[in-house]
Tab-separated table of C-alpha atoms and ligand atoms in Angstrom:
chain	number	residue	atom	x	y	z
W	1	UNK	CA	-10.580	84.409	67.568
W	2	UNK	CA	-7.270	85.287	67.572
W	3	UNK	CA	-4.986	87.311	65.165
W	4	UNK	CA	-2.192	85.769	63.295
W	5	UNK	CA	0.185	87.853	65.392
W	6	UNK	CA	-1.197	86.355	68.482
W	7	UNK	CA	-0.852	82.883	67.196
W	8	UNK	CA	2.827	83.597	66.016
W	9	UNK	CA	3.585	85.146	69.472
W	10	UNK	CA	2.480	82.002	71.207
W	11	UNK	CA	4.461	79.630	69.040
W	12	UNK	CA	8.160	78.674	69.801
W	13	UNK	CA	10.714	79.876	66.851
W	14	UNK	CA	7.954	80.891	64.417
W	15	UNK	CA	9.599	81.807	60.961
W	16	UNK	CA	7.120	82.219	58.056
W	17	UNK	CA	10.136	81.627	55.900
W	18	UNK	CA	11.017	78.243	57.035
W	19	UNK	CA	7.975	76.608	58.891
W	20	UNK	CA	8.045	72.724	59.639
W	21	UNK	CA	5.087	70.740	58.502
W	22	UNK	CA	4.628	70.289	62.205
W	23	UNK	CA	4.502	73.902	62.828
W	24	UNK	CA	2.001	74.567	60.134
W	25	UNK	CA	-0.467	72.098	61.516
W	26	UNK	CA	-0.204	73.405	65.155
W	27	UNK	CA	-0.702	77.042	63.812
W	28	UNK	CA	-3.905	76.143	61.923
W	29	UNK	CA	-4.896	74.096	64.830
W	30	UNK	CA	-5.052	77.681	66.905
W	31	UNK	CA	-6.162	79.263	63.917
W	32	UNK	CA	-9.693	78.039	63.231
W	33	UNK	CA	-12.732	77.182	65.674
W	34	UNK	CA	-15.718	74.836	65.116
W	35	UNK	CA	-19.181	75.948	63.567
W	36	UNK	CA	-21.451	76.184	66.393
W	37	UNK	CA	-24.838	75.793	64.901
W	38	UNK	CA	-26.517	72.533	64.828
W	39	UNK	CA	-29.543	70.663	62.904
W	40	UNK	CA	-31.286	67.395	63.307
W	41	UNK	CA	-31.255	65.001	60.499
W	42	UNK	CA	-32.575	61.721	59.625
W	43	UNK	CA	-30.170	58.854	59.906
W	44	UNK	CA	-30.235	57.993	56.287
W	45	UNK	CA	-28.966	61.906	56.022
W	46	UNK	CA	-26.340	61.438	58.678
W	47	UNK	CA	-23.405	59.558	56.904
W	48	UNK	CA	-20.496	61.870	57.239
W	49	UNK	CA	-21.994	64.492	59.609
W	50	UNK	CA	-20.250	65.196	63.094
W	51	UNK	CA	-22.289	64.687	66.076
W	52	UNK	CA	-23.256	67.618	68.193
W	53	UNK	CA	-23.722	66.141	71.384
W	54	UNK	CA	-22.903	62.993	73.321
W	55	UNK	CA	-25.427	60.346	72.580
W	56	UNK	CA	-27.040	58.876	75.468
W	57	UNK	CA	-28.651	55.398	75.105
W	58	UNK	CA	-32.358	55.795	75.822
W	59	UNK	CA	-32.398	51.647	75.803
W	60	UNK	CA	-30.053	48.882	76.467
W	61	UNK	CA	-29.034	46.899	73.295
W	62	UNK	CA	-29.690	43.954	73.222
W	63	UNK	CA	-32.852	44.772	75.560
W	64	UNK	CA	-32.797	41.260	76.966
W	65	UNK	CA	-30.603	38.438	77.355
W	66	UNK	CA	-30.872	36.495	74.232
W	67	UNK	CA	-29.400	33.482	72.273
W	68	UNK	CA	-26.392	33.667	70.081
W	69	UNK	CA	-27.279	30.377	68.838
W	70	UNK	CA	-29.968	28.067	66.990
W	71	UNK	CA	-30.243	25.413	69.776
W	72	UNK	CA	-31.141	24.100	73.388
W	73	UNK	CA	-31.691	26.646	76.214
W	74	UNK	CA	-30.927	24.982	79.803
W	75	UNK	CA	-29.659	25.800	83.068
W	76	UNK	CA	-25.989	25.246	82.935
W	77	UNK	CA	-25.523	24.391	86.607
W	78	UNK	CA	-26.616	20.736	85.423
W	79	UNK	CA	-23.894	20.125	83.120
W	80	UNK	CA	-20.934	17.584	84.545
W	81	UNK	CA	-17.702	16.520	83.036
W	82	UNK	CA	-18.065	12.951	83.339
W	83	UNK	CA	-21.057	12.177	81.470
W	84	UNK	CA	-23.645	13.707	79.196
W	85	UNK	CA	-26.708	15.790	80.171
W	86	UNK	CA	-30.145	14.094	79.085
W	87	UNK	CA	-33.070	16.760	78.879
W	88	UNK	CA	-36.536	16.996	77.825
W	89	UNK	CA	-37.477	19.747	75.459
W	90	UNK	CA	-40.698	21.380	76.919
W	91	UNK	CA	-41.226	24.453	74.510
W	92	UNK	CA	-39.914	26.476	71.992
W	93	UNK	CA	-38.382	30.046	72.332
W	94	UNK	CA	-38.519	32.209	68.764
W	95	UNK	CA	-36.921	35.463	68.131
W	96	UNK	CA	-39.645	38.081	68.716
W	97	UNK	CA	-41.872	35.527	70.563
W	98	UNK	CA	-40.732	34.638	73.746
W	99	UNK	CA	-41.123	31.249	75.574
W	100	UNK	CA	-43.365	32.096	78.512
W	101	UNK	CA	-43.266	29.026	80.565
W	102	UNK	CA	-40.860	28.024	83.547
W	103	UNK	CA	-38.390	24.990	82.782
W	104	UNK	CA	-37.909	22.900	85.885
W	105	UNK	CA	-34.456	20.553	86.353
W	106	UNK	CA	-33.979	18.215	83.952
W	107	UNK	CA	-35.877	20.273	81.201
W	108	UNK	CA	-34.768	22.591	77.995
W	109	UNK	CA	-36.509	24.746	75.844
W	110	UNK	CA	-35.715	24.816	72.312
W	111	UNK	CA	-34.448	28.493	71.244
W	112	UNK	CA	-33.663	30.389	67.944
W	113	UNK	CA	-30.751	32.939	67.707
W	114	UNK	CA	-32.080	36.274	68.974
W	115	UNK	CA	-34.953	34.801	71.197
W	116	UNK	CA	-35.053	35.941	74.615
W	117	UNK	CA	-33.622	33.584	77.243
W	118	UNK	CA	-36.400	31.653	79.313
W	119	UNK	CA	-36.470	32.599	82.721
W	120	UNK	CA	-33.863	30.636	84.817
W	121	UNK	CA	-31.871	29.285	82.193
W	122	UNK	CA	-28.436	30.699	81.108
W	123	UNK	CA	-26.850	28.296	78.660
W	124	UNK	CA	-27.263	27.261	74.810
W	125	UNK	CA	-26.054	24.019	73.312
W	126	UNK	CA	-26.147	24.706	69.460
W	127	UNK	CA	-28.164	22.120	67.613
W	128	UNK	CA	-25.318	20.682	65.722
W	129	UNK	CA	-23.872	19.389	68.989
W	130	UNK	CA	-27.083	17.843	70.535
W	131	UNK	CA	-28.493	14.622	69.741
W	132	UNK	CA	-32.386	14.702	69.102
W	133	UNK	CA	-34.491	11.941	69.789
W	134	UNK	CA	-38.079	13.338	69.804
W	135	UNK	CA	-38.119	15.550	72.758
W	136	UNK	CA	-35.070	13.810	74.360
W	137	UNK	CA	-32.029	16.178	73.958
W	138	UNK	CA	-28.702	14.848	74.894
W	139	UNK	CA	-25.848	17.021	75.492
W	140	UNK	CA	-22.425	15.565	75.195
W	141	UNK	CA	-19.972	16.328	78.278
W	142	UNK	CA	-17.458	19.145	77.783
W	143	UNK	CA	-18.884	20.714	74.866
W	144	UNK	CA	-20.310	23.757	76.343
W	145	UNK	CA	-19.731	25.513	79.836
W	146	UNK	CA	-22.571	27.040	81.760
W	147	UNK	CA	-23.314	30.610	80.683
W	148	UNK	CA	-22.131	29.938	76.803
W	149	UNK	CA	-23.884	30.835	73.728
W	150	UNK	CA	-25.953	33.545	75.860
W	151	UNK	CA	-25.769	37.358	74.757
W	152	UNK	CA	-26.096	39.611	77.817
W	153	UNK	CA	-28.772	42.646	77.928
W	154	UNK	CA	-26.843	45.633	77.258
W	155	UNK	CA	-23.786	44.023	76.121
W	156	UNK	CA	-23.627	46.536	73.110
W	157	UNK	CA	-25.189	49.569	74.413
W	158	UNK	CA	-25.896	50.358	78.029
W	159	UNK	CA	-28.912	52.324	78.952
W	160	UNK	CA	-28.011	55.873	80.214
W	161	UNK	CA	-24.444	55.899	79.095
W	162	UNK	CA	-22.959	57.676	76.316
W	163	UNK	CA	-23.097	55.241	73.077
W	164	UNK	CA	-21.126	57.945	70.745
W	165	UNK	CA	-19.430	61.079	71.516
W	166	UNK	CA	-19.864	64.368	70.368
W	167	UNK	CA	-17.254	65.100	67.374
W	168	UNK	CA	-17.815	61.768	66.120
W	169	UNK	CA	-17.875	61.484	62.109
W	170	UNK	CA	-20.748	59.208	61.641
W	171	UNK	CA	-19.705	56.084	59.680
W	172	UNK	CA	-21.634	53.554	58.437
W	173	UNK	CA	-21.173	51.445	61.779
W	174	UNK	CA	-22.348	54.636	63.792
W	175	UNK	CA	-25.206	55.328	61.518
W	176	UNK	CA	-26.379	51.782	62.220
W	177	UNK	CA	-25.806	52.267	66.097
W	178	UNK	CA	-27.982	55.300	66.233
W	179	UNK	CA	-30.534	53.386	64.507
W	180	UNK	CA	-30.347	50.633	66.949
W	181	UNK	CA	-31.209	52.872	69.776
W	182	UNK	CA	-34.538	53.496	68.191
W	183	UNK	CA	-33.525	57.106	67.213
W	184	UNK	CA	-34.739	58.246	63.590
W	185	UNK	CA	-33.044	61.734	64.422
W	186	UNK	CA	-29.525	62.991	65.402
W	187	UNK	CA	-28.032	66.284	66.112
W	188	UNK	CA	-25.328	67.093	64.143
W	189	UNK	CA	-23.096	70.266	63.319
W	190	UNK	CA	-24.183	72.185	60.446
W	191	UNK	CA	-22.236	71.514	57.092
W	192	UNK	CA	-19.172	73.316	56.671
W	193	UNK	CA	-19.460	75.759	53.812
W	194	UNK	CA	-16.135	75.982	51.686
W	195	UNK	CA	-15.881	78.327	48.504
W	196	UNK	CA	-12.832	77.746	46.333
W	197	UNK	CA	-11.558	79.448	43.003
W	198	UNK	CA	-8.400	78.863	41.003
W	199	UNK	CA	-6.240	81.758	39.946
W	200	UNK	CA	-3.889	82.267	36.905
W	201	UNK	CA	-4.295	83.953	33.672
W	202	UNK	CA	-3.145	80.838	32.229
W	203	UNK	CA	-5.676	78.465	33.543
W	204	UNK	CA	-8.552	77.419	31.383
W	205	UNK	CA	-12.046	76.594	32.152
W	206	UNK	CA	-13.703	73.607	30.628
W	207	UNK	CA	-15.275	74.399	27.229
W	208	UNK	CA	-12.687	76.801	26.619
W	209	UNK	CA	-10.686	75.954	23.765
W	210	UNK	CA	-6.856	75.237	23.787
W	211	UNK	CA	-4.492	78.335	23.609
W	212	UNK	CA	-0.782	78.327	23.678
W	213	UNK	CA	0.993	78.453	27.154
W	214	UNK	CA	-2.655	77.485	28.809
W	215	UNK	CA	-3.577	74.349	30.648
W	216	UNK	CA	-7.014	73.378	31.896
W	217	UNK	CA	-8.087	74.001	35.071
W	218	UNK	CA	-7.633	70.767	37.363
W	219	UNK	CA	-7.526	71.870	40.883
W	220	UNK	CA	-11.030	73.212	41.251
W	221	UNK	CA	-11.862	69.433	40.259
W	222	UNK	CA	-9.500	67.669	42.843
W	223	UNK	CA	-10.426	70.592	45.628
W	224	UNK	CA	-14.026	70.025	45.155
W	225	UNK	CA	-13.894	66.094	45.303
W	226	UNK	CA	-11.695	66.132	48.278
W	227	UNK	CA	-14.344	68.454	49.863
W	228	UNK	CA	-17.100	66.599	48.971
W	229	UNK	CA	-15.426	63.441	50.364
W	230	UNK	CA	-15.097	65.274	53.605
W	231	UNK	CA	-18.523	66.107	53.676
W	232	UNK	CA	-18.510	69.925	53.007
W	233	UNK	CA	-20.819	72.006	51.195
W	234	UNK	CA	-19.211	73.553	48.373
W	235	UNK	CA	-19.295	76.626	46.617
W	236	UNK	CA	-17.549	76.619	43.214
W	237	UNK	CA	-16.242	79.872	42.311
W	238	UNK	CA	-14.619	78.851	38.718
W	239	UNK	CA	-11.487	80.412	37.554
W	240	UNK	CA	-10.717	84.053	38.445
W	241	UNK	CA	-8.464	86.101	36.249
W	242	UNK	CA	-5.600	87.959	37.279
W	243	UNK	CA	-7.202	91.487	37.534
W	244	UNK	CA	-7.656	93.412	40.946
W	245	UNK	CA	-11.357	93.934	40.571
W	246	UNK	CA	-12.182	90.559	39.651
W	247	UNK	CA	-10.010	88.927	42.739
W	248	UNK	CA	-11.580	91.630	44.880
W	249	UNK	CA	-15.101	90.779	44.107
W	250	UNK	CA	-14.106	86.982	44.421
W	251	UNK	CA	-12.760	87.152	47.948
W	252	UNK	CA	-15.438	89.318	48.925
W	253	UNK	CA	-18.094	86.783	47.856
W	254	UNK	CA	-16.274	84.006	49.114
W	255	UNK	CA	-15.976	85.658	52.339
W	256	UNK	CA	-19.481	86.405	52.271
W	257	UNK	CA	-20.613	82.873	51.488
W	258	UNK	CA	-18.354	80.588	53.392
W	259	UNK	CA	-16.867	79.360	56.249
W	260	UNK	CA	-13.541	78.717	54.490
W	261	UNK	CA	-12.054	80.019	51.181
W	262	UNK	CA	-9.652	77.995	49.028
W	263	UNK	CA	-7.875	79.194	46.315
W	264	UNK	CA	-4.798	77.535	44.177
W	265	UNK	CA	-2.040	79.370	42.421
W	266	UNK	CA	-0.641	82.613	42.824
W	267	UNK	CA	1.142	82.576	46.198
W	268	UNK	CA	4.644	81.696	44.986
W	269	UNK	CA	7.509	83.918	45.746
W	270	UNK	CA	8.121	86.666	43.061
W	271	UNK	CA	4.644	85.535	41.645
W	272	UNK	CA	3.817	88.748	39.372
W	273	UNK	CA	0.337	88.692	39.788
W	274	UNK	CA	-2.280	90.342	42.267
W	275	UNK	CA	-3.564	87.438	44.332
W	276	UNK	CA	-1.171	87.891	46.851
W	277	UNK	CA	-1.768	91.632	47.063
W	278	UNK	CA	-5.596	91.431	47.046
W	279	UNK	CA	-5.234	88.676	50.142
W	280	UNK	CA	-3.353	91.138	51.761
W	281	UNK	CA	-5.155	94.160	51.189
W	282	UNK	CA	-8.510	92.165	52.274
W	283	UNK	CA	-7.306	90.204	55.265
W	284	UNK	CA	-5.379	89.244	57.868
W	285	UNK	CA	-2.726	86.843	55.827
W	286	UNK	CA	0.316	85.349	56.224
W	287	UNK	CA	2.565	84.161	53.505
W	288	UNK	CA	4.503	80.940	54.454
W	289	UNK	CA	7.553	79.096	52.853
W	290	UNK	CA	7.348	75.660	54.290
W	291	UNK	CA	9.920	73.135	54.778
W	292	UNK	CA	8.269	70.188	52.383
W	293	UNK	CA	8.034	68.898	48.931
W	294	UNK	CA	5.781	69.311	47.274
W	295	UNK	CA	3.946	72.467	48.375
W	296	UNK	CA	6.354	75.143	49.481
W	297	UNK	CA	4.347	78.329	49.436
W	298	UNK	CA	1.102	79.066	51.031
W	299	UNK	CA	-1.065	81.737	52.069
W	300	UNK	CA	-3.390	81.519	55.510
W	301	UNK	CA	-5.363	83.799	57.427
W	302	UNK	CA	-8.862	85.502	57.573
W	303	UNK	CA	-10.918	87.355	55.144
W	304	UNK	CA	-13.801	88.540	57.115
W	305	UNK	CA	-14.999	85.805	59.232
W	306	UNK	CA	-13.570	83.316	56.619
W	307	UNK	CA	-10.554	81.121	57.123
W	308	UNK	CA	-8.251	81.394	53.863
W	309	UNK	CA	-6.365	78.653	52.307
W	310	UNK	CA	-4.006	79.896	49.683
W	311	UNK	CA	-2.681	76.901	47.927
W	312	UNK	CA	0.219	76.786	45.720
W	313	UNK	CA	-0.717	75.976	41.956
W	314	UNK	CA	1.004	72.805	40.989
W	315	UNK	CA	-1.669	70.236	41.029
W	316	UNK	CA	-0.161	67.792	43.137
W	317	UNK	CA	0.888	70.487	45.748
W	318	UNK	CA	-2.626	71.366	45.877
W	319	UNK	CA	-3.562	67.816	46.951
W	320	UNK	CA	-0.722	67.291	49.474
W	321	UNK	CA	-1.184	70.529	51.261
W	322	UNK	CA	-4.889	69.951	51.483
W	323	UNK	CA	-4.158	66.337	52.861
W	324	UNK	CA	-1.414	67.473	55.145
W	325	UNK	CA	-2.826	70.706	56.582
W	326	UNK	CA	-6.284	71.937	55.068
W	327	UNK	CA	-8.264	68.762	55.881
W	328	UNK	CA	-7.265	68.552	59.519
W	329	UNK	CA	-8.021	72.369	60.087
W	330	UNK	CA	-11.655	71.621	58.193
W	331	UNK	CA	-12.360	68.640	60.280
W	332	UNK	CA	-11.607	70.896	63.439
W	333	UNK	CA	-14.056	73.671	61.938
W	334	UNK	CA	-16.729	70.762	61.210
W	335	UNK	CA	-16.499	69.867	65.126
W	336	UNK	CA	-15.003	66.651	64.438
W	337	UNK	CA	-12.453	65.216	66.845
W	338	UNK	CA	-9.402	65.121	65.124
W	339	UNK	CA	-6.838	62.759	65.778
W	340	UNK	CA	-3.343	62.305	64.103
W	341	UNK	CA	-3.780	60.690	60.686
W	342	UNK	CA	-2.871	56.924	60.975
W	343	UNK	CA	0.041	56.028	59.222
W	344	UNK	CA	0.666	52.442	57.769
W	345	UNK	CA	4.471	51.119	57.900
W	346	UNK	CA	5.653	49.586	54.695
W	347	UNK	CA	8.985	48.261	53.525
W	348	UNK	CA	10.332	50.542	50.676
W	349	UNK	CA	11.225	48.536	47.695
W	350	UNK	CA	13.638	51.165	46.701
W	351	UNK	CA	16.266	53.657	47.847
W	352	UNK	CA	14.887	57.331	47.994
W	353	UNK	CA	17.108	60.299	48.362
W	354	UNK	CA	15.655	62.518	51.135
W	355	UNK	CA	17.465	65.666	52.782
W	356	UNK	CA	16.796	66.291	56.577
W	357	UNK	CA	14.966	69.331	57.351
W	358	UNK	CA	11.802	69.222	55.154
W	359	UNK	CA	9.111	66.788	55.016
W	360	UNK	CA	8.833	65.228	51.585
W	361	UNK	CA	5.797	63.574	50.192
W	362	UNK	CA	6.272	61.002	47.852
W	363	UNK	CA	3.741	59.289	45.784
W	364	UNK	CA	3.244	55.556	46.607
W	365	UNK	CA	2.018	52.253	45.812
W	366	UNK	CA	1.497	49.999	48.602
W	367	UNK	CA	1.126	46.257	47.838
W	368	UNK	CA	0.601	43.284	50.415
W	369	UNK	CA	3.274	40.380	49.578
W	370	UNK	CA	2.765	36.758	49.461
W	371	UNK	CA	4.623	36.822	52.953
W	372	UNK	CA	1.981	39.208	54.313
W	373	UNK	CA	4.411	41.988	54.445
W	374	UNK	CA	3.519	45.353	53.048
W	375	UNK	CA	6.007	46.969	50.279
W	376	UNK	CA	5.617	50.504	48.855
W	377	UNK	CA	7.543	51.818	45.617
W	378	UNK	CA	7.076	55.493	44.350
W	379	UNK	CA	5.034	56.277	40.985
W	380	UNK	CA	7.641	57.196	38.397
W	381	UNK	CA	8.087	61.158	38.153
W	382	UNK	CA	7.438	62.921	41.233
W	383	UNK	CA	7.122	66.542	39.751
W	384	UNK	CA	4.703	68.504	41.461
W	385	UNK	CA	2.795	69.117	38.415
W	386	UNK	CA	2.489	65.214	37.478
W	387	UNK	CA	-0.992	64.481	38.571
W	388	UNK	CA	-0.938	61.288	37.244
W	389	UNK	CA	1.218	60.161	39.768
W	390	UNK	CA	-1.572	60.854	42.317
W	391	UNK	CA	-3.843	58.909	40.359
W	392	UNK	CA	-1.288	55.828	40.036
W	393	UNK	CA	-0.432	56.004	43.874
W	394	UNK	CA	-2.681	54.456	46.763
W	395	UNK	CA	-0.900	56.499	49.259
W	396	UNK	CA	1.590	59.550	50.207
W	397	UNK	CA	5.070	58.287	51.442
W	398	UNK	CA	5.574	60.517	54.377
W	399	UNK	CA	9.231	61.286	54.567
W	400	UNK	CA	9.588	63.223	57.976
W	401	UNK	CA	11.322	66.490	58.600
W	402	UNK	CA	14.573	64.975	60.250
W	403	UNK	CA	14.474	62.008	58.335
W	404	UNK	CA	17.441	61.129	55.885
W	405	UNK	CA	18.034	58.749	53.115
W	406	UNK	CA	16.004	55.647	52.668
W	407	UNK	CA	17.493	52.475	51.803
W	408	UNK	CA	15.622	49.553	50.200
W	409	UNK	CA	13.835	47.410	52.759
W	410	UNK	CA	13.821	50.514	55.312
W	411	UNK	CA	10.300	50.917	56.720
W	412	UNK	CA	8.575	54.173	55.860
W	413	UNK	CA	5.123	55.874	56.865
W	414	UNK	CA	2.663	55.761	54.317
W	415	UNK	CA	-0.877	58.050	54.430
W	416	UNK	CA	-3.288	55.936	53.050
W	417	UNK	CA	-5.952	57.544	50.557
W	418	UNK	CA	-8.786	55.372	51.053
W	419	UNK	CA	-10.055	52.618	53.590
W	420	UNK	CA	-13.164	50.340	52.778
W	421	UNK	CA	-15.388	52.037	55.397
S	501	AMP	P1	1.615	79.060	40.744
S	501	AMP	O1	1.796	78.790	41.878
S	501	AMP	O2	0.444	79.997	40.282
S	501	AMP	O3	2.880	79.843	40.208
S	501	AMP	O4	1.403	77.737	39.653
S	501	AMP	C1	2.445	76.686	39.464
S	501	AMP	C2	2.132	75.997	38.373
S	501	AMP	O5	0.643	75.438	38.563
S	501	AMP	C3	1.944	76.525	37.083
S	501	AMP	O6	2.564	75.832	35.978
S	501	AMP	C4	0.544	76.697	36.820
S	501	AMP	O7	0.214	76.750	35.508
S	501	AMP	C5	-0.074	75.435	37.548
S	501	AMP	N1	-1.312	75.836	37.799
S	501	AMP	C6	-1.928	76.709	38.479
S	501	AMP	N2	-3.142	76.494	38.897
S	501	AMP	C7	-3.516	75.431	38.535
S	501	AMP	C8	-4.931	74.954	38.245
S	501	AMP	N3	-6.093	75.271	38.488
S	501	AMP	N4	-4.832	73.883	37.202
S	501	AMP	C9	-4.089	73.315	36.896
S	501	AMP	N5	-2.669	73.815	36.915
S	501	AMP	C10	-2.548	74.915	37.636
S	502	MG	MG1	0.518	81.503	38.847
């Protein structure tokens, strides 16, 4: 594992007082390493887990050539373009119950979807296109081509070839794919353990009565929810008051228990508290000012073996810095293949003021218009404490570092919050 100084020395123009969002991502990708331990889990438990090794198909799927339709199987070489083909049905092939005979020229076999193609037959006429008169089947000219409506052995997955690559985060389709190979268990990386706590003397825990100048802790709940979505094991450490002994104990416990520690609050410039001092005392920690909005201050480093993400306190800044930086870093720690988050391009419904030289994340509402185009407008108040803006939004409009003002109708990038799968 590299020290922060070693990573910083590798990066061009590293300036902790003015880091671009891209530079933060790059720094973090050097800071974190994937967990090594693996475990075997059942397919029903595999959702969201990260595949530890390439999964080589033990079988071909489908295991045989089979019919894609209910209809009649025959040898397509007999088809003519100038006249119908008349065949005699001599048997039935059912899914799971193959027809064992041999069809001669002029013969066909009634076949159901998924049934093994009888030997020598390569084409299926769907039953709705055939004219049936007893066992006499008439296939009109030019309705099917030789080879139509037959699924080939191994067309989905081929025996001996990798069906899934290590680093795959298993989604619903991948879970089904694992099962389609006949595998009941799958080897995945162990879950990443992430401890988190909120700091600040003004932060109330649920159950405490309101008091003047104090706000209820929301960050622990958004962080908990985002970590849960990612598939991490969470260690909730509550709100830690601004006292050196309490902070020291909390950091020590978090470092002992977890692969990563997420805190919120107490990292702003000129913050009159002990959080930053304690991070510095206990670990190898850098304090950054990031050229972004919201979410300028952030502390990053290591305490013991754990990676520390010291996020700002403002509730929107917590979510934005988590999505922009912490999430990709945690995915790498989970052993997942990390690809750049795909953005959607939408046309801005309004003008947006934007200064080049920092990345801005605006809360956006994307809609699909009647003409099929994607439009995005911002939610109202974009203040970094306005958590309701994140609830109204369905994505973050990402105004990139070099970008300037946006005019109505300009295309902008949006990081969507949720997909259907
Ligand atoms: P800080 O970064 O500690 O200066 O906090 C910035 C702002 O975020 C202040 O208004 C805090 O009250 C608020 N804040 C800090 N932590 C939390 C939290 N856990 N939940 C809600 N608001 C918070
Ligand atoms: Mg504070």
